[in-house]
Coordinates of N, CA and C in Angstrom, one line a residue:
M18 N -19.4 18.3 18.6 CA -18.1 17.8 18.2 C -17.1 18.2 19.3
C19 N -17.4 18.3 20.5 CA -16.5 18.8 21.5 C -15.4 17.8 21.8
G20 N -14.2 18.2 21.6 CA -13.1 17.3 21.9 C -13.0 16.0 21.1
T21 N -13.3 16.1 19.9 CA -13.4 14.9 19.0 C -12.1 14.8 18.1
T22 N -11.9 13.6 17.8 CA -10.8 13.3 16.8 C -11.4 13.0 15.5
V23 N -10.9 13.7 14.5 CA -11.4 13.5 13.1 C -10.3 13.1 12.2
I24 N -10.5 12.0 11.4 CA -9.5 11.6 10.5 C -10.1 12.0 9.1
S25 N -9.3 12.7 8.4 CA -9.7 13.2 7.0 C -8.8 12.4 6.0
I26 N -9.5 11.6 5.3 CA -8.8 10.7 4.3 C -8.8 11.4 2.9
G27 N -7.6 11.5 2.4 CA -7.4 12.3 1.2 C -7.5 13.7 1.4
C28 N -6.7 14.2 2.4 CA -6.8 15.6 2.9 C -6.2 16.6 1.9
G29 N -5.4 16.2 1.0 CA -4.8 17.1 0.0 C -4.0 18.1 0.8
T30 N -4.2 19.4 0.5 CA -3.4 20.5 1.2 C -3.8 20.8 2.6
G31 N -4.9 20.3 3.0 CA -5.4 20.5 4.4 C -6.1 21.8 4.6
I32 N -6.4 22.5 3.6 CA -7.1 23.8 3.8 C -8.4 23.7 4.5
I33 N -9.3 22.8 4.0 CA -10.6 22.6 4.6 C -10.5 22.2 6.1
E34 N -9.6 21.2 6.3 CA -9.4 20.7 7.6 C -8.9 21.8 8.6
A35 N -8.0 22.6 8.1 CA -7.5 23.7 9.0 C -8.6 24.7 9.4
E36 N -9.5 24.9 8.5 CA -10.7 25.8 8.8 C -11.6 25.1 9.8
I37 N -11.8 23.9 9.6 CA -12.7 23.2 10.6 C -12.0 23.2 12.0
E38 N -10.7 23.0 12.1 CA -10.0 23.0 13.4 C -10.1 24.4 14.0
R39 N -10.1 25.4 13.1 CA -10.1 26.8 13.6 C -11.5 27.1 14.2
M40 N -12.5 26.5 13.6 CA -13.9 26.9 14.0 C -14.5 25.9 15.1
A41 N -13.9 24.8 15.3 CA -14.5 23.8 16.2 C -13.5 23.1 17.1
P42 N -13.8 22.7 18.3 CA -12.9 22.1 19.2 C -12.6 20.6 18.8
V43 N -11.9 20.4 17.7 CA -11.6 19.1 17.2 C -10.1 19.0 16.9
T44 N -9.7 17.8 16.8 CA -8.3 17.5 16.4 C -8.4 16.7 15.1
I45 N -7.9 17.2 14.0 CA -7.9 16.6 12.7 C -6.6 16.0 12.4
I46 N -6.6 14.7 12.0 CA -5.4 14.1 11.4 C -5.7 13.8 10.0
G47 N -4.9 14.4 9.1 CA -5.1 14.2 7.7 C -4.3 12.9 7.2
V48 N -4.9 12.2 6.3 CA -4.3 11.1 5.6 C -4.1 11.4 4.2
E49 N -2.9 11.3 3.7 CA -2.6 11.6 2.3 C -1.5 10.7 1.8
R50 N -1.6 10.4 0.5 CA -0.5 9.5 0.0 C 0.4 10.2 -1.0
D51 N 0.1 11.4 -1.4 CA 0.9 12.2 -2.3 C 1.9 13.1 -1.6
D52 N 3.2 12.9 -1.8 CA 4.2 13.6 -1.1 C 4.1 15.1 -1.2
A53 N 3.8 15.7 -2.4 CA 3.6 17.1 -2.5 C 2.5 17.7 -1.7
M54 N 1.4 17.0 -1.7 CA 0.2 17.4 -0.9 C 0.5 17.3 0.6
I55 N 1.3 16.3 1.0 CA 1.7 16.1 2.4 C 2.5 17.3 2.9
E56 N 3.5 17.7 2.1 CA 4.3 18.9 2.4 C 3.5 20.1 2.6
R57 N 2.5 20.3 1.8 CA 1.6 21.5 1.9 C 0.7 21.4 3.1
A58 N 0.2 20.2 3.3 CA -0.8 20.0 4.5 C -0.1 20.1 5.8
K59 N 1.2 19.7 5.9 CA 2.0 19.8 7.1 C 2.1 21.2 7.7
E60 N 1.9 22.2 6.8 CA 2.0 23.6 7.2 C 0.7 23.9 8.0
R61 N -0.4 23.1 7.9 CA -1.7 23.5 8.4 C -2.2 22.5 9.5
I62 N -2.0 21.2 9.3 CA -2.6 20.2 10.1 C -1.6 19.1 10.4
A63 N -1.9 18.2 11.3 CA -1.2 17.0 11.5 C -1.6 16.0 10.3
V64 N -0.6 15.4 9.7 CA -0.9 14.6 8.5 C 0.1 13.4 8.5
V65 N -0.5 12.2 8.1 CA 0.3 11.0 8.0 C 0.3 10.5 6.5
K66 N 1.3 9.9 6.1 CA 1.3 9.3 4.7 C 0.8 7.9 4.9
A67 N -0.3 7.7 4.2 CA -1.0 6.4 4.3 C -2.0 6.3 3.1
D68 N -2.4 5.1 2.9 CA -3.5 4.8 1.9 C -4.8 4.5 2.6
A69 N -5.9 4.9 2.0 CA -7.2 4.8 2.6 C -7.6 3.3 2.9
E70 N -6.9 2.4 2.2 CA -7.3 1.0 2.3 C -6.5 0.3 3.4
N71 N -5.6 1.0 4.0 CA -4.7 0.4 5.1 C -4.3 1.5 6.1
L72 N -5.3 2.0 6.9 CA -5.1 3.1 7.8 C -4.2 2.7 9.0
P73 N -3.2 3.6 9.3 CA -2.3 3.3 10.4 C -2.8 3.7 11.8
F74 N -4.1 3.4 12.1 CA -4.7 3.8 13.3 C -5.3 2.6 14.0
R75 N -5.4 2.7 15.3 CA -6.0 1.5 16.0 C -7.6 1.5 15.9
D76 N -8.1 0.4 16.1 CA -9.6 0.3 16.0 C -10.3 1.2 16.9
G77 N -11.3 1.9 16.5 CA -12.2 2.7 17.3 C -11.6 4.0 17.8
C78 N -10.6 4.5 17.2 CA -9.8 5.7 17.7 C -10.5 7.0 17.3
A79 N -11.3 7.0 16.3 CA -11.8 8.3 15.8 C -13.3 8.5 16.1
H80 N -13.7 9.7 16.2 CA -15.1 10.1 16.4 C -15.8 10.3 15.0
T81 N -15.0 10.8 14.0 CA -15.5 11.0 12.7 C -14.4 10.7 11.7
V82 N -14.8 10.1 10.6 CA -13.9 10.0 9.4 C -14.5 10.7 8.3
M83 N -13.8 11.6 7.6 CA -14.3 12.3 6.5 C -13.5 12.1 5.2
F84 N -14.3 12.1 4.2 CA -13.8 12.0 2.8 C -14.3 13.3 2.1
V85 N -13.4 14.3 2.0 CA -13.9 15.5 1.3 C -13.3 15.5 -0.1
T86 N -14.2 15.2 -1.1 CA -13.8 15.1 -2.5 C -12.7 14.1 -2.8
S87 N -12.7 13.0 -2.0 CA -11.7 12.0 -2.2 C -12.2 10.6 -2.4
L88 N -13.4 10.3 -1.8 CA -13.9 8.9 -1.9 C -14.2 8.5 -3.3
E89 N -14.7 9.4 -4.2 CA -15.0 9.0 -5.6 C -13.7 8.7 -6.4
F90 N -12.5 9.0 -5.9 CA -11.3 8.8 -6.6 C -10.5 7.5 -6.0
M91 N -11.1 6.9 -5.0 CA -10.5 5.7 -4.4 C -10.5 4.5 -5.4
E92 N -9.5 3.8 -5.5 CA -9.4 2.6 -6.3 C -10.4 1.5 -5.8
N93 N -10.5 1.3 -4.5 CA -11.4 0.3 -3.9 C -12.2 1.0 -2.8
V94 N -13.4 1.6 -3.2 CA -14.2 2.3 -2.3 C -14.7 1.4 -1.2
G95 N -15.0 0.2 -1.5 CA -15.5 -0.7 -0.4 C -14.4 -0.9 0.7
K96 N -13.2 -1.1 0.3 CA -12.1 -1.3 1.2 C -11.8 0.0 2.0
A97 N -11.9 1.1 1.4 CA -11.7 2.4 2.1 C -12.8 2.6 3.1
L98 N -14.0 2.3 2.8 CA -15.1 2.4 3.7 C -15.0 1.4 4.9
T99 N -14.5 0.2 4.6 CA -14.3 -0.8 5.6 C -13.3 -0.3 6.6
E100 N -12.2 0.2 6.1 CA -11.1 0.8 7.0 C -11.7 2.0 7.8
A101 N -12.4 2.8 7.2 CA -13.0 4.0 7.9 C -13.9 3.5 9.0
H102 N -14.7 2.5 8.8 CA -15.6 1.9 9.8 C -14.7 1.3 10.9
R103 N -13.6 0.6 10.6 CA -12.8 0.0 11.6 C -12.2 1.0 12.6
V104 N -11.8 2.2 12.1 CA -11.2 3.2 13.0 C -12.2 4.0 13.7
L105 N -13.4 3.9 13.4 CA -14.5 4.7 14.1 C -14.8 4.1 15.4
G106 N -15.1 5.0 16.4 CA -15.6 4.6 17.6 C -17.1 4.0 17.5
E107 N -17.6 3.5 18.6 CA -19.0 2.9 18.6 C -20.0 3.8 18.0
K108 N -20.0 5.1 18.3 CA -21.1 6.0 17.7 C -20.5 6.9 16.7
G109 N -19.4 6.5 16.0 CA -18.8 7.4 15.0 C -19.6 7.7 13.8
T110 N -19.1 8.7 13.1 CA -19.8 9.2 11.9 C -18.8 9.2 10.7
I111 N -19.3 8.7 9.6 CA -18.5 8.9 8.3 C -19.2 10.0 7.5
C112 N -18.4 11.0 7.1 CA -18.9 12.1 6.3 C -18.2 12.1 5.0
A113 N -19.0 12.0 3.9 CA -18.4 12.0 2.5 C -19.0 13.1 1.7
V114 N -18.1 14.0 1.2 CA -18.5 15.1 0.3 C -18.0 14.7 -1.0
M115 N -18.9 14.7 -2.0 CA -18.4 14.3 -3.4 C -18.7 15.3 -4.4
L116 N -17.9 15.4 -5.4 CA -18.1 16.3 -6.5 C -19.0 15.7 -7.6
N117 N -18.9 14.4 -7.8 CA -19.7 13.7 -8.8 C -20.7 12.7 -8.2

């Protein structure tokens, strides 16, 4: 993951993302729609206010898109995955961690 850009959709407070950035040479951009979570995440990582179904990123800009305990709570999982695929580079990876 050397020098990679990771988009974390539904980053919440950004705790997990901050740990990943600390341990690996990656740049993580969090995506969150809840204002309270954004304020907390901004203390740890770069974060933008956006919805998973309409990401404010250009096509092919990310090496990895991750959903850490967020995908199962999306209103339209198919649209969220379509957007994740759109922002991924040619050999990008989607990582989904789910509780249920």
